[in-house]
mmCIF file of C-alpha atoms in Angstrom:
data_model
loop_
_atom_site.group_PDB
_atom_site.id
_atom_site.type_symbol
_atom_site.label_atom_id
_atom_site.label_comp_id
_atom_site.label_asym_id
_atom_site.label_seq_id
_atom_site.Cartn_x
_atom_site.Cartn_y
_atom_site.Cartn_z
ATOM 1 C CA MET A 10 100.443 103.032 79.418
ATOM 2 C CA THR A 11 101.858 101.440 82.579
ATOM 3 C CA VAL A 12 100.922 101.097 86.244
ATOM 4 C CA ARG A 13 103.157 100.080 89.109
ATOM 5 C CA ILE A 14 102.432 97.207 91.452
ATOM 6 C CA HIS A 15 104.071 95.629 94.509
ATOM 7 C CA GLY A 16 107.820 96.234 94.576
ATOM 8 C CA ASN A 17 107.422 99.233 92.237
ATOM 9 C CA ARG A 18 107.236 96.872 89.275
ATOM 10 C CA PRO A 19 105.753 98.332 86.076
ATOM 11 C CA ILE A 20 103.119 96.455 84.077
ATOM 12 C CA LYS A 21 101.422 97.386 80.821
ATOM 13 C CA THR A 22 97.757 98.364 80.521
ATOM 14 C CA LEU A 23 95.525 99.059 77.533
ATOM 15 C CA THR A 24 94.808 102.620 76.549
ATOM 16 C CA GLY A 25 91.173 103.637 76.093
ATOM 17 C CA SER A 26 88.068 102.398 77.890
ATOM 18 C CA LEU A 27 88.083 98.678 77.040
ATOM 19 C CA THR A 28 89.490 97.887 80.462
ATOM 20 C CA ARG A 29 89.482 99.821 83.722
ATOM 21 C CA PRO A 30 92.465 98.954 85.921
ATOM 22 C CA THR A 31 91.699 98.755 89.630
ATOM 23 C CA SER A 32 92.999 101.956 91.227
ATOM 24 C CA ALA A 33 96.217 101.808 93.214
ATOM 25 C CA LYS A 34 94.309 102.752 96.383
ATOM 26 C CA VAL A 35 91.773 99.943 96.007
ATOM 27 C CA ARG A 36 94.434 97.432 94.968
ATOM 28 C CA GLU A 37 96.520 98.275 98.031
ATOM 29 C CA ALA A 38 93.451 97.982 100.259
ATOM 30 C CA VAL A 39 92.612 94.498 98.961
ATOM 31 C CA PHE A 40 96.118 93.205 99.546
ATOM 32 C CA ASN A 41 96.275 94.782 102.999
ATOM 33 C CA ILE A 42 93.033 93.048 103.928
ATOM 34 C CA TRP A 43 94.244 89.755 102.434
ATOM 35 C CA GLN A 44 97.874 90.080 103.521
ATOM 36 C CA GLY A 45 97.756 86.798 105.418
ATOM 37 C CA ARG A 46 96.037 84.917 102.581
ATOM 38 C CA VAL A 47 97.944 85.610 99.389
ATOM 39 C CA ALA A 48 101.308 83.878 99.889
ATOM 40 C CA GLY A 49 100.883 80.292 98.717
ATOM 41 C CA CYS A 50 97.273 80.818 97.642
ATOM 42 C CA SER A 51 95.362 79.903 94.502
ATOM 43 C CA TRP A 52 94.002 83.122 92.949
ATOM 44 C CA LEU A 53 91.173 83.575 90.439
ATOM 45 C CA ASP A 54 90.949 86.918 88.604
ATOM 46 C CA LEU A 55 87.520 87.445 86.998
ATOM 47 C CA CYS A 56 87.135 90.125 84.294
ATOM 48 C CA ALA A 57 90.888 90.441 84.630
ATOM 49 C CA GLY A 58 91.243 93.669 82.598
ATOM 50 C CA SER A 59 94.924 94.615 82.711
ATOM 51 C CA GLY A 60 95.747 91.641 84.916
ATOM 52 C CA ALA A 61 97.121 93.971 87.592
ATOM 53 C CA MET A 62 95.444 92.131 90.473
ATOM 54 C CA GLY A 63 96.743 88.759 89.319
ATOM 55 C CA ALA A 64 100.192 90.256 88.698
ATOM 56 C CA GLU A 65 100.272 91.652 92.215
ATOM 57 C CA ALA A 66 99.159 88.298 93.619
ATOM 58 C CA LEU A 67 102.103 86.682 91.808
ATOM 59 C CA CYS A 68 104.489 89.289 93.244
ATOM 60 C CA ARG A 69 103.169 88.517 96.715
ATOM 61 C CA GLY A 70 103.692 84.767 96.401
ATOM 62 C CA ALA A 71 100.471 83.204 95.063
ATOM 63 C CA TYR A 72 101.361 79.751 93.765
ATOM 64 C CA LYS A 73 98.628 79.688 91.091
ATOM 65 C CA VAL A 74 96.873 82.521 89.249
ATOM 66 C CA VAL A 75 94.042 81.903 86.798
ATOM 67 C CA GLY A 76 92.307 84.717 84.932
ATOM 68 C CA ILE A 77 89.225 85.091 82.740
ATOM 69 C CA GLU A 78 88.949 88.008 80.324
ATOM 70 C CA LYS A 79 86.723 88.577 77.290
ATOM 71 C CA VAL A 80 88.673 91.284 75.417
ATOM 72 C CA ALA A 81 91.322 89.824 73.083
ATOM 73 C CA LYS A 82 93.680 92.812 73.270
ATOM 74 C CA ALA A 83 93.537 92.728 77.051
ATOM 75 C CA CYS A 84 94.383 89.022 77.061
ATOM 76 C CA SER A 85 97.588 89.719 75.140
ATOM 77 C CA VAL A 86 98.612 92.376 77.673
ATOM 78 C CA ILE A 87 97.788 90.130 80.631
ATOM 79 C CA GLN A 88 99.816 87.238 79.212
ATOM 80 C CA ASP A 89 102.850 89.483 78.773
ATOM 81 C CA ASN A 90 102.527 90.950 82.269
ATOM 82 C CA TRP A 91 102.125 87.617 84.016
ATOM 83 C CA LYS A 92 104.900 85.879 82.107
ATOM 84 C CA GLN A 93 107.338 88.631 83.083
ATOM 85 C CA ILE A 94 106.474 88.283 86.755
ATOM 86 C CA ALA A 95 105.815 84.571 87.336
ATOM 87 C CA THR A 96 108.652 82.410 88.629
ATOM 88 C CA PRO A 97 109.162 78.793 87.513
ATOM 89 C CA SER A 98 107.403 77.597 90.675
ATOM 90 C CA GLN A 99 104.254 79.614 89.952
ATOM 91 C CA SER A 100 101.418 78.514 87.685
ATOM 92 C CA ILE A 101 99.599 80.993 85.420
ATOM 93 C CA ARG A 102 96.655 80.417 83.090
ATOM 94 C CA LEU A 103 94.523 82.895 81.179
ATOM 95 C CA ILE A 104 91.140 81.950 79.704
ATOM 96 C CA ARG A 105 89.551 84.117 77.039
ATOM 97 C CA GLY A 106 85.777 84.285 76.809
ATOM 98 C CA ASP A 107 82.498 84.981 78.570
ATOM 99 C CA VAL A 108 83.099 84.857 82.305
ATOM 100 C CA VAL A 109 79.886 82.985 83.229
ATOM 101 C CA GLN A 110 80.401 80.299 80.592
ATOM 102 C CA LYS A 111 84.084 79.850 81.377
ATOM 103 C CA LEU A 112 83.470 79.463 85.111
ATOM 104 C CA THR A 113 81.591 76.243 84.367
ATOM 105 C CA ALA A 114 84.726 74.908 82.659
ATOM 106 C CA LEU A 115 86.653 75.411 85.944
ATOM 107 C CA ALA A 116 84.383 73.041 87.911
ATOM 108 C CA GLY A 117 86.596 70.773 89.994
ATOM 109 C CA GLU A 118 89.082 73.528 90.823
ATOM 110 C CA ALA A 119 88.843 75.698 93.938
ATOM 111 C CA PHE A 120 90.485 79.001 94.801
ATOM 112 C CA ASP A 121 91.480 80.657 98.072
ATOM 113 C CA CYS A 122 91.101 84.215 96.750
ATOM 114 C CA ILE A 123 88.746 85.317 93.972
ATOM 115 C CA TYR A 124 88.780 88.898 92.716
ATOM 116 C CA PHE A 125 85.838 90.000 90.567
ATOM 117 C CA ASP A 126 85.845 93.412 88.880
ATOM 118 C CA PRO A 127 83.346 93.621 86.009
ATOM 119 C CA PRO A 128 82.291 96.822 84.246
ATOM 120 C CA TYR A 129 80.261 98.640 86.898
ATOM 121 C CA GLU A 130 77.223 98.977 84.637
ATOM 122 C CA SER A 131 77.173 95.278 83.712
ATOM 123 C CA HIS A 132 74.621 92.744 84.905
ATOM 124 C CA LEU A 133 77.287 90.152 85.689
ATOM 125 C CA TYR A 134 77.313 90.327 89.481
ATOM 126 C CA LYS A 135 74.532 87.887 90.315
ATOM 127 C CA PRO A 136 75.205 85.291 87.574
ATOM 128 C CA VAL A 137 78.945 85.213 88.270
ATOM 129 C CA LEU A 138 78.581 84.848 92.041
ATOM 130 C CA GLU A 139 75.977 82.132 91.512
ATOM 131 C CA ALA A 140 78.313 80.387 89.046
ATOM 132 C CA VAL A 141 81.081 80.397 91.652
ATOM 133 C CA LEU A 142 78.664 78.651 94.014
ATOM 134 C CA PHE A 143 77.271 76.252 91.394
ATOM 135 C CA ASN A 144 80.728 75.080 90.436
ATOM 136 C CA GLY A 145 82.296 74.915 93.901
ATOM 137 C CA LEU A 146 85.095 77.314 92.970
ATOM 138 C CA LEU A 147 85.780 78.707 96.442
ATOM 139 C CA THR A 148 87.814 76.768 98.995
ATOM 140 C CA GLU A 149 86.245 76.090 102.389
ATOM 141 C CA HIS A 150 87.822 79.145 104.033
ATOM 142 C CA GLY A 151 88.336 81.234 100.883
ATOM 143 C CA GLU A 152 86.995 84.701 100.165
ATOM 144 C CA ILE A 153 85.685 86.606 97.153
ATOM 145 C CA ALA A 154 86.249 90.358 96.788
ATOM 146 C CA VAL A 155 83.831 92.130 94.444
ATOM 147 C CA GLU A 156 84.508 95.632 93.135
ATOM 148 C CA HIS A 157 81.433 97.718 92.292
ATOM 149 C CA ASP A 158 79.939 101.201 92.272
ATOM 150 C CA ARG A 159 79.005 102.379 95.761
ATOM 151 C CA GLN A 160 75.620 103.493 94.397
ATOM 152 C CA LEU A 161 74.848 99.880 93.418
ATOM 153 C CA PRO A 162 75.226 97.857 96.640
ATOM 154 C CA LEU A 163 75.365 94.072 96.505
ATOM 155 C CA PRO A 164 73.159 91.776 98.646
ATOM 156 C CA ASP A 165 74.232 90.364 101.994
ATOM 157 C CA ASN A 166 73.717 86.771 100.867
ATOM 158 C CA ILE A 167 74.032 84.887 97.581
ATOM 159 C CA PRO A 168 72.098 81.577 97.689
ATOM 160 C CA ILE A 169 71.897 78.827 95.117
ATOM 161 C CA ASP A 170 68.475 78.664 93.506
ATOM 162 C CA PRO A 171 67.677 74.898 93.340
ATOM 163 C CA LEU A 172 65.454 75.464 90.305
ATOM 164 C CA GLN A 173 68.401 76.862 88.362
ATOM 165 C CA ASP A 174 71.051 74.412 89.571
ATOM 166 C CA THR A 175 71.474 71.840 86.821
ATOM 167 C CA ASN A 176 75.181 71.186 87.324
ATOM 168 C CA PRO A 177 75.780 67.452 86.612
ATOM 169 C CA HIS A 178 78.746 67.458 89.008
ATOM 170 C CA ARG A 179 76.701 68.612 92.013
ATOM 171 C CA ASP A 180 77.518 65.500 94.073
ATOM 172 C CA THR A 181 81.236 66.334 93.908
ATOM 173 C CA LEU A 182 80.785 70.029 94.719
ATOM 174 C CA HIS A 183 79.387 71.921 97.664
ATOM 175 C CA PRO A 184 75.904 71.154 99.046
ATOM 176 C CA ILE A 185 72.870 72.729 97.429
ATOM 177 C CA ASP A 186 72.065 74.753 100.556
ATOM 178 C CA ARG A 187 75.442 76.538 100.558
ATOM 179 C CA GLN A 188 75.337 80.346 100.477
ATOM 180 C CA LEU A 189 77.823 83.146 100.134
ATOM 181 C CA ALA A 190 77.556 85.659 102.958
ATOM 182 C CA CYS A 191 78.988 89.159 103.094
ATOM 183 C CA CYS A 192 81.787 89.332 105.662
ATOM 184 C CA ARG A 193 82.926 92.961 105.145
ATOM 185 C CA ARG A 194 82.264 96.075 103.090
ATOM 186 C CA LYS A 195 84.708 98.871 102.288
ATOM 187 C CA GLN A 196 84.337 102.157 100.392
ATOM 188 C CA TYR A 197 86.970 104.142 98.515
ATOM 189 C CA GLY A 198 85.406 107.152 96.813
ATOM 190 C CA ARG A 199 83.013 105.916 94.149
ATOM 191 C CA THR A 200 84.297 102.366 94.505
ATOM 192 C CA SER A 201 82.972 99.797 96.957
ATOM 193 C CA LEU A 202 84.393 96.396 97.822
ATOM 194 C CA THR A 203 82.106 93.666 99.103
ATOM 195 C CA PHE A 204 83.736 90.503 100.463
ATOM 196 C CA TYR A 205 82.004 87.136 100.600
ATOM 197 C CA ARG A 206 82.775 83.789 102.184
ATOM 198 C CA TYR A 207 80.662 80.700 102.783
ATOM 199 C CA ARG A 208 77.912 81.245 105.309
ATOM 200 C CA SER A 209 78.881 79.407 108.495
ATOM 201 C CA ASP A 210 75.445 78.719 110.032
#
């Protein structure tokens, strides 16, 4: 099975229900909203699935794309897709494993654009967004786009809970009182997109 991304380029996807590629309509909407951000950006693709979002980011000029995906078969497909698209000046890295655990291993890196698309019925939303905060993975003016079911809205703010924050690198990351704040919401049929950035007040 294939889907087509920016420039009408085909990429492979898994058959079956192990992964759920972001629809063309939603993918186009994200890149329209972020059209001024992607070229030259660092991109983090969480629950990468087919890798279509990271592949499109590469096509649009992201200089670095990192992905996290748990399903082994999906990882093989993503690697093939990204290697076919990436130029010698672009950096790609795919990490296989549990997304919350692997985010801790990225502490010290920061990304301009983070796309997070877990299975809609999962309970990953809160722990992953908190892990992004705990580990300082968003650049100062970066944004996170979260794909979810419109019937399951996400909160306006994501704070760090000081009682849960045991990161030993806290002094090199963002302050403990940092929060993610919703900056826009979009709906496309059953799918909603909630965008977060650091709260400015």
